[in-house]
Amino acid sequence: MACFLVPTAEAVVVTAASLIVKAREKKSEPKTFTYEASEGKFETREKVSLSRKLNWLSCLLWGGSILLAFEHLWHGEITPWFPFLTAAGSPESTAVMLNEMSTVGVLMSVVVTVVWLGMVGVCAVMERKAQKPSRLKAHA
């Protein structure tokens, strides 16, 4: 009914946070790491910034929310006239809608956020793994 509103609300908050963090990152030096590109050649790369990681979450949430909104529109649960959601037409159906939002909507947001945390973890491991050979060579 309206489960897509919960990830949409999270997407709005994450998008705003991403923009704020991006503005702050422009004022500071980018974080870099050095790695061994080939035998004896070292390269320096920028670490994936927090604003970019937040943008990943934002894209996941917006994409899922838009897809869910389209699905609800397709099934006639969203209308172009007030109250826009057919479930908001009566108190009984509004209670069902709010229950769905608090269970299904929250669960979808949590699952997407956990997947994003996994992506961030994999990114951190890849950056650390790329750094190790250069650290060993630098200290040897």
mmCIF file with all atom_site columns, C-alpha atoms in Angstrom:
data_model
loop_
_atom_site.group_PDB
_atom_site.id
_atom_site.type_symbol
_atom_site.label_atom_id
_atom_site.label_alt_id
_atom_site.label_comp_id
_atom_site.label_asym_id
_atom_site.label_entity_id
_atom_site.label_seq_id
_atom_site.pdbx_PDB_ins_code
_atom_site.Cartn_x
_atom_site.Cartn_y
_atom_site.Cartn_z
_atom_site.occupancy
_atom_site.B_iso_or_equiv
_atom_site.pdbx_formal_charge
_atom_site.auth_seq_id
_atom_site.auth_comp_id
_atom_site.auth_asym_id
_atom_site.auth_atom_id
_atom_site.pdbx_PDB_model_num
ATOM 1   C CA . MET A 1 1   ? 0.000   0.000  0.000   1.00 0.00 ? 1   MET A CA 1
ATOM 2   C CA . ALA A 1 2   ? 2.520   2.614  1.084   1.00 0.00 ? 2   ALA A CA 1
ATOM 3   C CA . CYS A 1 3   ? 5.584   0.626  2.111   1.00 0.00 ? 3   CYS A CA 1
ATOM 4   C CA . PHE A 1 4   ? 7.663   2.552  -0.440  1.00 0.00 ? 4   PHE A CA 1
ATOM 5   C CA . LEU A 1 5   ? 7.316   5.749  1.617   1.00 0.00 ? 5   LEU A CA 1
ATOM 6   C CA . VAL A 1 6   ? 9.729   4.504  4.306   1.00 0.00 ? 6   VAL A CA 1
ATOM 7   C CA . PRO A 1 7   ? 12.708  3.905  1.967   1.00 0.00 ? 7   PRO A CA 1
ATOM 8   C CA . THR A 1 8   ? 11.789  7.153  0.185   1.00 0.00 ? 8   THR A CA 1
ATOM 9   C CA . ALA A 1 9   ? 12.045  9.060  3.468   1.00 0.00 ? 9   ALA A CA 1
ATOM 10  C CA . GLU A 1 10  ? 15.401  7.410  4.189   1.00 0.00 ? 10  GLU A CA 1
ATOM 11  C CA . ALA A 1 11  ? 16.554  8.267  0.653   1.00 0.00 ? 11  ALA A CA 1
ATOM 12  C CA . VAL A 1 12  ? 15.728  11.950 1.218   1.00 0.00 ? 12  VAL A CA 1
ATOM 13  C CA . VAL A 1 13  ? 17.714  12.013 4.478   1.00 0.00 ? 13  VAL A CA 1
ATOM 14  C CA . VAL A 1 14  ? 20.685  10.122 2.996   1.00 0.00 ? 14  VAL A CA 1
ATOM 15  C CA . THR A 1 15  ? 20.743  12.361 -0.099  1.00 0.00 ? 15  THR A CA 1
ATOM 16  C CA . ALA A 1 16  ? 20.830  15.463 2.100   1.00 0.00 ? 16  ALA A CA 1
ATOM 17  C CA . ALA A 1 17  ? 23.592  13.955 4.257   1.00 0.00 ? 17  ALA A CA 1
ATOM 18  C CA . SER A 1 18  ? 25.568  13.032 1.142   1.00 0.00 ? 18  SER A CA 1
ATOM 19  C CA . LEU A 1 19  ? 25.403  16.587 -0.162  1.00 0.00 ? 19  LEU A CA 1
ATOM 20  C CA . ILE A 1 20  ? 26.488  18.019 3.193   1.00 0.00 ? 20  ILE A CA 1
ATOM 21  C CA . VAL A 1 21  ? 29.407  15.588 3.470   1.00 0.00 ? 21  VAL A CA 1
ATOM 22  C CA . LYS A 1 22  ? 30.431  16.285 -0.136  1.00 0.00 ? 22  LYS A CA 1
ATOM 23  C CA . ALA A 1 23  ? 30.548  20.032 0.559   1.00 0.00 ? 23  ALA A CA 1
ATOM 24  C CA . ARG A 1 24  ? 32.764  19.419 3.599   1.00 0.00 ? 24  ARG A CA 1
ATOM 25  C CA . GLU A 1 25  ? 35.050  17.063 1.669   1.00 0.00 ? 25  GLU A CA 1
ATOM 26  C CA . LYS A 1 26  ? 35.709  19.721 -0.968  1.00 0.00 ? 26  LYS A CA 1
ATOM 27  C CA . LYS A 1 27  ? 37.326  21.836 1.748   1.00 0.00 ? 27  LYS A CA 1
ATOM 28  C CA . SER A 1 28  ? 39.788  19.115 2.808   1.00 0.00 ? 28  SER A CA 1
ATOM 29  C CA . GLU A 1 29  ? 42.505  17.074 1.160   1.00 0.00 ? 29  GLU A CA 1
ATOM 30  C CA . PRO A 1 30  ? 41.379  13.779 -0.386  1.00 0.00 ? 30  PRO A CA 1
ATOM 31  C CA . LYS A 1 31  ? 42.589  10.663 1.417   1.00 0.00 ? 31  LYS A CA 1
ATOM 32  C CA . THR A 1 32  ? 44.944  8.562  -0.697  1.00 0.00 ? 32  THR A CA 1
ATOM 33  C CA . PHE A 1 33  ? 46.788  5.274  -0.548  1.00 0.00 ? 33  PHE A CA 1
ATOM 34  C CA . THR A 1 34  ? 49.762  3.884  -2.443  1.00 0.00 ? 34  THR A CA 1
ATOM 35  C CA . TYR A 1 35  ? 49.802  0.421  -3.937  1.00 0.00 ? 35  TYR A CA 1
ATOM 36  C CA . GLU A 1 36  ? 52.058  -1.656 -6.132  1.00 0.00 ? 36  GLU A CA 1
ATOM 37  C CA . ALA A 1 37  ? 50.616  -1.497 -9.655  1.00 0.00 ? 37  ALA A CA 1
ATOM 38  C CA . SER A 1 38  ? 53.261  -3.754 -11.196 1.00 0.00 ? 38  SER A CA 1
ATOM 39  C CA . GLU A 1 39  ? 56.725  -5.026 -10.349 1.00 0.00 ? 39  GLU A CA 1
ATOM 40  C CA . GLY A 1 40  ? 58.489  -2.086 -8.738  1.00 0.00 ? 40  GLY A CA 1
ATOM 41  C CA . LYS A 1 41  ? 55.919  0.518  -9.879  1.00 0.00 ? 41  LYS A CA 1
ATOM 42  C CA . PHE A 1 42  ? 53.798  2.204  -7.258  1.00 0.00 ? 42  PHE A CA 1
ATOM 43  C CA . GLU A 1 43  ? 50.681  4.271  -7.847  1.00 0.00 ? 43  GLU A CA 1
ATOM 44  C CA . THR A 1 44  ? 48.665  6.536  -5.608  1.00 0.00 ? 44  THR A CA 1
ATOM 45  C CA . ARG A 1 45  ? 44.878  6.432  -5.654  1.00 0.00 ? 45  ARG A CA 1
ATOM 46  C CA . GLU A 1 46  ? 42.170  8.273  -3.771  1.00 0.00 ? 46  GLU A CA 1
ATOM 47  C CA . LYS A 1 47  ? 40.199  6.306  -1.230  1.00 0.00 ? 47  LYS A CA 1
ATOM 48  C CA . VAL A 1 48  ? 36.469  6.064  -1.879  1.00 0.00 ? 48  VAL A CA 1
ATOM 49  C CA . SER A 1 49  ? 35.025  9.075  -0.106  1.00 0.00 ? 49  SER A CA 1
ATOM 50  C CA . LEU A 1 50  ? 32.213  8.958  2.426   1.00 0.00 ? 50  LEU A CA 1
ATOM 51  C CA . SER A 1 51  ? 30.032  11.112 0.177   1.00 0.00 ? 51  SER A CA 1
ATOM 52  C CA . ARG A 1 52  ? 30.426  8.593  -2.638  1.00 0.00 ? 52  ARG A CA 1
ATOM 53  C CA . LYS A 1 53  ? 29.556  5.723  -0.302  1.00 0.00 ? 53  LYS A CA 1
ATOM 54  C CA . LEU A 1 54  ? 26.482  7.622  0.884   1.00 0.00 ? 54  LEU A CA 1
ATOM 55  C CA . ASN A 1 55  ? 25.600  8.220  -2.758  1.00 0.00 ? 55  ASN A CA 1
ATOM 56  C CA . TRP A 1 56  ? 25.610  4.442  -3.289  1.00 0.00 ? 56  TRP A CA 1
ATOM 57  C CA . LEU A 1 57  ? 23.046  4.070  -0.497  1.00 0.00 ? 57  LEU A CA 1
ATOM 58  C CA . SER A 1 58  ? 21.025  6.949  -1.891  1.00 0.00 ? 58  SER A CA 1
ATOM 59  C CA . CYS A 1 59  ? 20.917  5.351  -5.343  1.00 0.00 ? 59  CYS A CA 1
ATOM 60  C CA . LEU A 1 60  ? 19.878  1.982  -3.913  1.00 0.00 ? 60  LEU A CA 1
ATOM 61  C CA . LEU A 1 61  ? 17.080  3.583  -1.900  1.00 0.00 ? 61  LEU A CA 1
ATOM 62  C CA . TRP A 1 62  ? 15.824  5.886  -4.677  1.00 0.00 ? 62  TRP A CA 1
ATOM 63  C CA . GLY A 1 63  ? 15.884  3.078  -7.228  1.00 0.00 ? 63  GLY A CA 1
ATOM 64  C CA . GLY A 1 64  ? 13.942  0.709  -5.007  1.00 0.00 ? 64  GLY A CA 1
ATOM 65  C CA . SER A 1 65  ? 11.469  3.405  -3.976  1.00 0.00 ? 65  SER A CA 1
ATOM 66  C CA . ILE A 1 66  ? 10.750  4.435  -7.557  1.00 0.00 ? 66  ILE A CA 1
ATOM 67  C CA . LEU A 1 67  ? 10.293  0.827  -8.606  1.00 0.00 ? 67  LEU A CA 1
ATOM 68  C CA . LEU A 1 68  ? 7.932   0.165  -5.688  1.00 0.00 ? 68  LEU A CA 1
ATOM 69  C CA . ALA A 1 69  ? 5.983   3.374  -6.338  1.00 0.00 ? 69  ALA A CA 1
ATOM 70  C CA . PHE A 1 70  ? 5.541   2.337  -9.968  1.00 0.00 ? 70  PHE A CA 1
ATOM 71  C CA . GLU A 1 71  ? 4.331   -1.095 -8.864  1.00 0.00 ? 71  GLU A CA 1
ATOM 72  C CA . HIS A 1 72  ? 1.798   0.496  -6.492  1.00 0.00 ? 72  HIS A CA 1
ATOM 73  C CA . LEU A 1 73  ? 0.685   2.879  -9.252  1.00 0.00 ? 73  LEU A CA 1
ATOM 74  C CA . TRP A 1 74  ? 0.313   -0.061 -11.651 1.00 0.00 ? 74  TRP A CA 1
ATOM 75  C CA . HIS A 1 75  ? -1.969  -1.840 -9.185  1.00 0.00 ? 75  HIS A CA 1
ATOM 76  C CA . GLY A 1 76  ? -4.123  1.251  -8.624  1.00 0.00 ? 76  GLY A CA 1
ATOM 77  C CA . GLU A 1 77  ? -3.003  1.882  -5.040  1.00 0.00 ? 77  GLU A CA 1
ATOM 78  C CA . ILE A 1 78  ? -1.819  5.397  -5.901  1.00 0.00 ? 78  ILE A CA 1
ATOM 79  C CA . THR A 1 79  ? -4.246  7.882  -7.444  1.00 0.00 ? 79  THR A CA 1
ATOM 80  C CA . PRO A 1 80  ? -3.764  11.376 -8.905  1.00 0.00 ? 80  PRO A CA 1
ATOM 81  C CA . TRP A 1 81  ? -6.411  12.819 -6.552  1.00 0.00 ? 81  TRP A CA 1
ATOM 82  C CA . PHE A 1 82  ? -6.485  13.348 -2.806  1.00 0.00 ? 82  PHE A CA 1
ATOM 83  C CA . PRO A 1 83  ? -5.685  11.398 -0.600  1.00 0.00 ? 83  PRO A CA 1
ATOM 84  C CA . PHE A 1 84  ? -3.350  9.937  -3.310  1.00 0.00 ? 84  PHE A CA 1
ATOM 85  C CA . LEU A 1 85  ? -3.137  6.578  -1.531  1.00 0.00 ? 85  LEU A CA 1
ATOM 86  C CA . THR A 1 86  ? -6.269  4.462  -1.772  1.00 0.00 ? 86  THR A CA 1
ATOM 87  C CA . ALA A 1 87  ? -5.496  3.029  1.665   1.00 0.00 ? 87  ALA A CA 1
ATOM 88  C CA . ALA A 1 88  ? -5.847  6.481  3.225   1.00 0.00 ? 88  ALA A CA 1
ATOM 89  C CA . GLY A 1 89  ? -9.526  6.616  2.247   1.00 0.00 ? 89  GLY A CA 1
ATOM 90  C CA . SER A 1 90  ? -10.922 5.072  5.441   1.00 0.00 ? 90  SER A CA 1
ATOM 91  C CA . PRO A 1 91  ? -9.680  4.769  9.027   1.00 0.00 ? 91  PRO A CA 1
ATOM 92  C CA . GLU A 1 92  ? -9.622  0.966  8.833   1.00 0.00 ? 92  GLU A CA 1
ATOM 93  C CA . SER A 1 93  ? -7.504  0.832  5.706   1.00 0.00 ? 93  SER A CA 1
ATOM 94  C CA . THR A 1 94  ? -5.270  3.621  7.047   1.00 0.00 ? 94  THR A CA 1
ATOM 95  C CA . ALA A 1 95  ? -4.484  1.471  10.082  1.00 0.00 ? 95  ALA A CA 1
ATOM 96  C CA . VAL A 1 96  ? -3.565  -1.430 7.800   1.00 0.00 ? 96  VAL A CA 1
ATOM 97  C CA . MET A 1 97  ? -1.417  0.910  5.682   1.00 0.00 ? 97  MET A CA 1
ATOM 98  C CA . LEU A 1 98  ? 0.453   2.263  8.726   1.00 0.00 ? 98  LEU A CA 1
ATOM 99  C CA . ASN A 1 99  ? 1.031   -1.289 9.958   1.00 0.00 ? 99  ASN A CA 1
ATOM 100 C CA . GLU A 1 100 ? 2.451   -2.249 6.549   1.00 0.00 ? 100 GLU A CA 1
ATOM 101 C CA . MET A 1 101 ? 4.708   0.805  6.549   1.00 0.00 ? 101 MET A CA 1
ATOM 102 C CA . SER A 1 102 ? 6.011   0.010  10.040  1.00 0.00 ? 102 SER A CA 1
ATOM 103 C CA . THR A 1 103 ? 6.720   -3.619 9.226   1.00 0.00 ? 103 THR A CA 1
ATOM 104 C CA . VAL A 1 104 ? 7.389   -4.127 5.511   1.00 0.00 ? 104 VAL A CA 1
ATOM 105 C CA . GLY A 1 105 ? 8.660   -0.601 4.782   1.00 0.00 ? 105 GLY A CA 1
ATOM 106 C CA . VAL A 1 106 ? 11.066  -0.554 7.716   1.00 0.00 ? 106 VAL A CA 1
ATOM 107 C CA . LEU A 1 107 ? 12.285  -4.072 6.906   1.00 0.00 ? 107 LEU A CA 1
ATOM 108 C CA . MET A 1 108 ? 12.990  -3.083 3.283   1.00 0.00 ? 108 MET A CA 1
ATOM 109 C CA . SER A 1 109 ? 14.954  -0.037 4.425   1.00 0.00 ? 109 SER A CA 1
ATOM 110 C CA . VAL A 1 110 ? 16.950  -2.104 6.892   1.00 0.00 ? 110 VAL A CA 1
ATOM 111 C CA . VAL A 1 111 ? 17.761  -4.773 4.289   1.00 0.00 ? 111 VAL A CA 1
ATOM 112 C CA . VAL A 1 112 ? 18.928  -2.173 1.749   1.00 0.00 ? 112 VAL A CA 1
ATOM 113 C CA . THR A 1 113 ? 21.060  -0.466 4.403   1.00 0.00 ? 113 THR A CA 1
ATOM 114 C CA . VAL A 1 114 ? 22.615  -3.787 5.463   1.00 0.00 ? 114 VAL A CA 1
ATOM 115 C CA . VAL A 1 115 ? 23.447  -4.574 1.818   1.00 0.00 ? 115 VAL A CA 1
ATOM 116 C CA . TRP A 1 116 ? 25.055  -1.125 1.550   1.00 0.00 ? 116 TRP A CA 1
ATOM 117 C CA . LEU A 1 117 ? 27.072  -1.775 4.724   1.00 0.00 ? 117 LEU A CA 1
ATOM 118 C CA . GLY A 1 118 ? 28.299  -4.972 3.076   1.00 0.00 ? 118 GLY A CA 1
ATOM 119 C CA . MET A 1 119 ? 29.337  -2.966 0.004   1.00 0.00 ? 119 MET A CA 1
ATOM 120 C CA . VAL A 1 120 ? 31.217  -0.480 2.191   1.00 0.00 ? 120 VAL A CA 1
ATOM 121 C CA . GLY A 1 121 ? 32.911  -3.360 4.030   1.00 0.00 ? 121 GLY A CA 1
ATOM 122 C CA . VAL A 1 122 ? 34.026  -4.992 0.782   1.00 0.00 ? 122 VAL A CA 1
ATOM 123 C CA . CYS A 1 123 ? 35.347  -1.619 -0.416  1.00 0.00 ? 123 CYS A CA 1
ATOM 124 C CA . ALA A 1 124 ? 37.355  -1.161 2.805   1.00 0.00 ? 124 ALA A CA 1
ATOM 125 C CA . VAL A 1 125 ? 38.816  -4.670 2.522   1.00 0.00 ? 125 VAL A CA 1
ATOM 126 C CA . MET A 1 126 ? 39.787  -4.057 -1.117  1.00 0.00 ? 126 MET A CA 1
ATOM 127 C CA . GLU A 1 127 ? 41.511  -0.779 -0.210  1.00 0.00 ? 127 GLU A CA 1
ATOM 128 C CA . ARG A 1 128 ? 43.360  -2.413 2.683   1.00 0.00 ? 128 ARG A CA 1
ATOM 129 C CA . LYS A 1 129 ? 44.369  -5.378 0.512   1.00 0.00 ? 129 LYS A CA 1
ATOM 130 C CA . ALA A 1 130 ? 45.714  -3.051 -2.184  1.00 0.00 ? 130 ALA A CA 1
ATOM 131 C CA . GLN A 1 131 ? 47.770  -1.145 0.386   1.00 0.00 ? 131 GLN A CA 1
ATOM 132 C CA . LYS A 1 132 ? 49.535  -4.128 1.979   1.00 0.00 ? 132 LYS A CA 1
ATOM 133 C CA . PRO A 1 133 ? 52.212  -4.836 -0.665  1.00 0.00 ? 133 PRO A CA 1
ATOM 134 C CA . SER A 1 134 ? 53.249  -1.173 -0.810  1.00 0.00 ? 134 SER A CA 1
ATOM 135 C CA . ARG A 1 135 ? 53.549  -1.027 2.984   1.00 0.00 ? 135 ARG A CA 1
ATOM 136 C CA . LEU A 1 136 ? 55.729  -4.124 3.005   1.00 0.00 ? 136 LEU A CA 1
ATOM 137 C CA . LYS A 1 137 ? 58.024  -2.706 0.290   1.00 0.00 ? 137 LYS A CA 1
ATOM 138 C CA . ALA A 1 138 ? 58.188  0.716  1.978   1.00 0.00 ? 138 ALA A CA 1
ATOM 139 C CA . HIS A 1 139 ? 59.299  -0.779 5.316   1.00 0.00 ? 139 HIS A CA 1
ATOM 140 C CA . ALA A 1 140 ? 61.749  -3.298 3.836   1.00 0.00 ? 140 ALA A CA 1
#
